[in-house]
């Protein structure tokens, strides 16, 4: 299986301040579209139209990973918006490791494992957080997009 590993955040990760919007969706084939539309609506409504396309793509990739690689019955999505940035959190109930990127597969026949590379390329920061200490019960994959465009 082709996989990607998340780099550690540059500093201890803390939830961002700002307005918060939440959605719970079934972890089904329709989840990526539901979440894309939700994230786009939040960003349009909060004055971040320049971030809509990147946020839709990143959210779709993260939710697709939850659907393809977990048996979690649902995904929980939170979008935190402030003037400077937007952070999207996607949580599932299966804390297993993310697929790790295998070197040398960039041009191979395997089409999987490229979604988080897209997230890495578009996001100002991204990472994962596991919940439950020694016995994790869920994980969140999050990404932050900068409103400054830089």
mmCIF file of C-alpha atoms in Angstrom:
data_model
loop_
_atom_site.group_PDB
_atom_site.id
_atom_site.type_symbol
_atom_site.label_atom_id
_atom_site.label_comp_id
_atom_site.label_asym_id
_atom_site.label_seq_id
_atom_site.Cartn_x
_atom_site.Cartn_y
_atom_site.Cartn_z
ATOM 1 C CA UNK A 1 0.000 0.000 0.000
ATOM 2 C CA UNK A 2 1.339 3.425 -0.911
ATOM 3 C CA UNK A 3 1.270 5.744 2.064
ATOM 4 C CA UNK A 4 2.110 9.170 3.438
ATOM 5 C CA UNK A 5 3.412 10.072 6.856
ATOM 6 C CA UNK A 6 2.491 13.353 8.420
ATOM 7 C CA UNK A 7 5.322 15.652 9.434
ATOM 8 C CA UNK A 8 5.201 16.814 13.030
ATOM 9 C CA UNK A 9 3.773 20.291 13.466
ATOM 10 C CA UNK A 10 6.475 22.954 13.813
ATOM 11 C CA UNK A 11 5.307 23.798 17.342
ATOM 12 C CA UNK A 12 2.993 22.111 19.825
ATOM 13 C CA UNK A 13 -0.401 22.074 18.162
ATOM 14 C CA UNK A 14 -3.176 24.086 19.764
ATOM 15 C CA UNK A 15 -6.685 24.509 18.408
ATOM 16 C CA UNK A 16 -7.064 27.788 16.559
ATOM 17 C CA UNK A 17 -9.162 30.680 17.833
ATOM 18 C CA UNK A 18 -12.080 31.814 15.757
ATOM 19 C CA UNK A 19 -15.599 30.922 14.750
ATOM 20 C CA UNK A 20 -16.244 27.169 14.765
ATOM 21 C CA UNK A 21 -18.560 25.221 12.505
ATOM 22 C CA UNK A 22 -19.247 21.494 12.935
ATOM 23 C CA UNK A 23 -20.660 18.677 10.820
ATOM 24 C CA UNK A 24 -21.079 14.963 11.466
ATOM 25 C CA UNK A 25 -21.413 12.843 8.329
ATOM 26 C CA UNK A 26 -21.734 9.117 7.746
ATOM 27 C CA UNK A 27 -18.448 7.601 6.659
ATOM 28 C CA UNK A 28 -19.857 6.608 3.284
ATOM 29 C CA UNK A 29 -18.971 7.122 -0.387
ATOM 30 C CA UNK A 30 -20.969 10.388 -0.295
ATOM 31 C CA UNK A 31 -18.984 11.828 2.648
ATOM 32 C CA UNK A 32 -16.298 13.615 0.589
ATOM 33 C CA UNK A 33 -18.921 15.570 -1.390
ATOM 34 C CA UNK A 34 -20.949 16.388 1.725
ATOM 35 C CA UNK A 35 -17.833 17.694 3.480
ATOM 36 C CA UNK A 36 -16.576 19.596 0.383
ATOM 37 C CA UNK A 37 -19.897 21.395 0.114
ATOM 38 C CA UNK A 38 -19.997 22.129 3.860
ATOM 39 C CA UNK A 39 -16.455 23.552 3.901
ATOM 40 C CA UNK A 40 -17.093 25.642 0.777
ATOM 41 C CA UNK A 41 -20.300 27.078 2.243
ATOM 42 C CA UNK A 42 -18.551 28.007 5.503
ATOM 43 C CA UNK A 43 -15.687 29.734 3.687
ATOM 44 C CA UNK A 44 -17.970 31.661 1.321
ATOM 45 C CA UNK A 45 -20.168 32.749 4.244
ATOM 46 C CA UNK A 46 -17.203 33.876 6.354
ATOM 47 C CA UNK A 47 -15.473 35.910 3.645
ATOM 48 C CA UNK A 48 -12.741 33.507 2.501
ATOM 49 C CA UNK A 49 -13.631 32.887 -1.163
ATOM 50 C CA UNK A 50 -9.940 32.647 -2.188
ATOM 51 C CA UNK A 51 -9.516 29.574 0.024
ATOM 52 C CA UNK A 52 -12.577 27.659 -1.185
ATOM 53 C CA UNK A 53 -10.947 25.575 -3.940
ATOM 54 C CA UNK A 54 -7.919 24.545 -1.867
ATOM 55 C CA UNK A 55 -10.088 23.796 1.172
ATOM 56 C CA UNK A 56 -12.505 21.694 -0.882
ATOM 57 C CA UNK A 57 -9.662 19.647 -2.356
ATOM 58 C CA UNK A 58 -7.862 19.121 0.952
ATOM 59 C CA UNK A 59 -11.056 18.243 2.836
ATOM 60 C CA UNK A 60 -12.081 15.816 0.120
ATOM 61 C CA UNK A 61 -8.711 14.042 0.271
ATOM 62 C CA UNK A 62 -8.731 13.740 4.061
ATOM 63 C CA UNK A 63 -12.328 12.496 4.201
ATOM 64 C CA UNK A 64 -11.668 10.058 1.346
ATOM 65 C CA UNK A 65 -8.786 8.624 3.382
ATOM 66 C CA UNK A 66 -11.101 8.144 6.359
ATOM 67 C CA UNK A 67 -13.598 6.349 4.130
ATOM 68 C CA UNK A 68 -11.023 4.165 2.353
ATOM 69 C CA UNK A 69 -8.810 3.310 5.326
ATOM 70 C CA UNK A 70 -11.103 3.099 8.372
ATOM 71 C CA UNK A 71 -14.240 1.344 9.515
ATOM 72 C CA UNK A 72 -15.355 4.383 11.485
ATOM 73 C CA UNK A 73 -19.135 4.775 11.143
ATOM 74 C CA UNK A 74 -18.906 8.543 10.853
ATOM 75 C CA UNK A 75 -16.529 11.444 10.355
ATOM 76 C CA UNK A 76 -16.699 14.609 12.417
ATOM 77 C CA UNK A 77 -15.608 17.811 10.729
ATOM 78 C CA UNK A 78 -14.831 21.105 12.397
ATOM 79 C CA UNK A 79 -13.885 24.260 10.553
ATOM 80 C CA UNK A 80 -12.319 27.080 12.562
ATOM 81 C CA UNK A 81 -12.202 30.423 10.791
ATOM 82 C CA UNK A 82 -10.523 33.686 11.705
ATOM 83 C CA UNK A 83 -9.201 36.634 9.699
ATOM 84 C CA UNK A 84 -5.774 35.108 9.080
ATOM 85 C CA UNK A 85 -6.472 31.423 8.549
ATOM 86 C CA UNK A 86 -8.869 28.528 8.259
ATOM 87 C CA UNK A 87 -8.263 25.187 9.945
ATOM 88 C CA UNK A 88 -10.227 22.062 9.039
ATOM 89 C CA UNK A 89 -10.240 19.078 11.400
ATOM 90 C CA UNK A 90 -11.503 15.657 10.247
ATOM 91 C CA UNK A 91 -11.927 13.108 13.042
ATOM 92 C CA UNK A 92 -12.684 9.402 12.730
ATOM 93 C CA UNK A 93 -13.012 6.667 15.340
ATOM 94 C CA UNK A 94 -10.127 4.532 14.154
ATOM 95 C CA UNK A 95 -6.752 5.776 15.399
ATOM 96 C CA UNK A 96 -4.616 3.525 13.208
ATOM 97 C CA UNK A 97 -1.553 5.004 11.593
ATOM 98 C CA UNK A 98 -1.854 6.940 8.404
ATOM 99 C CA UNK A 99 -0.556 5.169 5.339
ATOM 100 C CA UNK A 100 3.155 5.927 4.928
ATOM 101 C CA UNK A 101 4.478 7.220 1.592
ATOM 102 C CA UNK A 102 6.760 4.698 -0.056
ATOM 103 C CA UNK A 103 9.755 6.294 -1.814
ATOM 104 C CA UNK A 104 9.921 5.806 -5.560
ATOM 105 C CA UNK A 105 6.183 5.437 -6.189
ATOM 106 C CA UNK A 106 5.670 8.892 -7.686
ATOM 107 C CA UNK A 107 5.585 7.517 -11.227
ATOM 108 C CA UNK A 108 4.495 3.960 -10.484
ATOM 109 C CA UNK A 109 1.211 2.328 -11.428
ATOM 110 C CA UNK A 110 -0.132 2.626 -7.872
ATOM 111 C CA UNK A 111 -2.546 5.548 -7.853
ATOM 112 C CA UNK A 112 -3.102 5.621 -4.084
ATOM 113 C CA UNK A 113 -1.273 7.663 -1.486
ATOM 114 C CA UNK A 114 -1.103 10.989 -3.272
ATOM 115 C CA UNK A 115 -3.940 12.783 -1.468
ATOM 116 C CA UNK A 116 -1.915 13.820 1.550
ATOM 117 C CA UNK A 117 0.835 15.058 -0.769
ATOM 118 C CA UNK A 118 -1.767 17.440 -2.210
ATOM 119 C CA UNK A 119 -2.697 18.543 1.295
ATOM 120 C CA UNK A 120 0.972 19.070 2.125
ATOM 121 C CA UNK A 121 1.442 21.189 -1.000
ATOM 122 C CA UNK A 122 -1.615 23.390 -0.426
ATOM 123 C CA UNK A 123 -1.731 23.783 3.350
ATOM 124 C CA UNK A 124 0.363 26.160 5.430
ATOM 125 C CA UNK A 125 0.484 23.352 8.056
ATOM 126 C CA UNK A 126 -1.086 19.964 8.539
ATOM 127 C CA UNK A 127 -0.784 16.981 10.792
ATOM 128 C CA UNK A 128 -2.533 14.375 12.878
ATOM 129 C CA UNK A 129 -3.587 14.133 16.495
ATOM 130 C CA UNK A 130 -4.474 10.849 18.219
ATOM 131 C CA UNK A 131 -6.804 10.854 21.224
ATOM 132 C CA UNK A 132 -6.722 8.355 24.061
ATOM 133 C CA UNK A 133 -3.090 8.338 25.281
ATOM 134 C CA UNK A 134 -1.747 4.762 25.380
ATOM 135 C CA UNK A 135 -4.981 3.329 24.030
ATOM 136 C CA UNK A 136 -6.044 5.730 21.267
ATOM 137 C CA UNK A 137 -9.724 5.713 20.357
ATOM 138 C CA UNK A 138 -9.818 8.307 17.568
ATOM 139 C CA UNK A 139 -7.643 10.513 15.405
ATOM 140 C CA UNK A 140 -7.916 13.876 13.731
ATOM 141 C CA UNK A 141 -6.228 14.877 10.510
ATOM 142 C CA UNK A 142 -6.108 18.659 10.304
ATOM 143 C CA UNK A 143 -4.860 21.288 7.902
ATOM 144 C CA UNK A 144 -4.550 25.047 7.996
ATOM 145 C CA UNK A 145 -4.858 27.350 4.998
ATOM 146 C CA UNK A 146 -3.530 30.879 5.237
ATOM 147 C CA UNK A 147 -5.864 33.706 4.245
ATOM 148 C CA UNK A 148 -2.854 35.870 3.375
ATOM 149 C CA UNK A 149 -2.204 33.739 0.318
ATOM 150 C CA UNK A 150 1.436 33.367 1.305
#
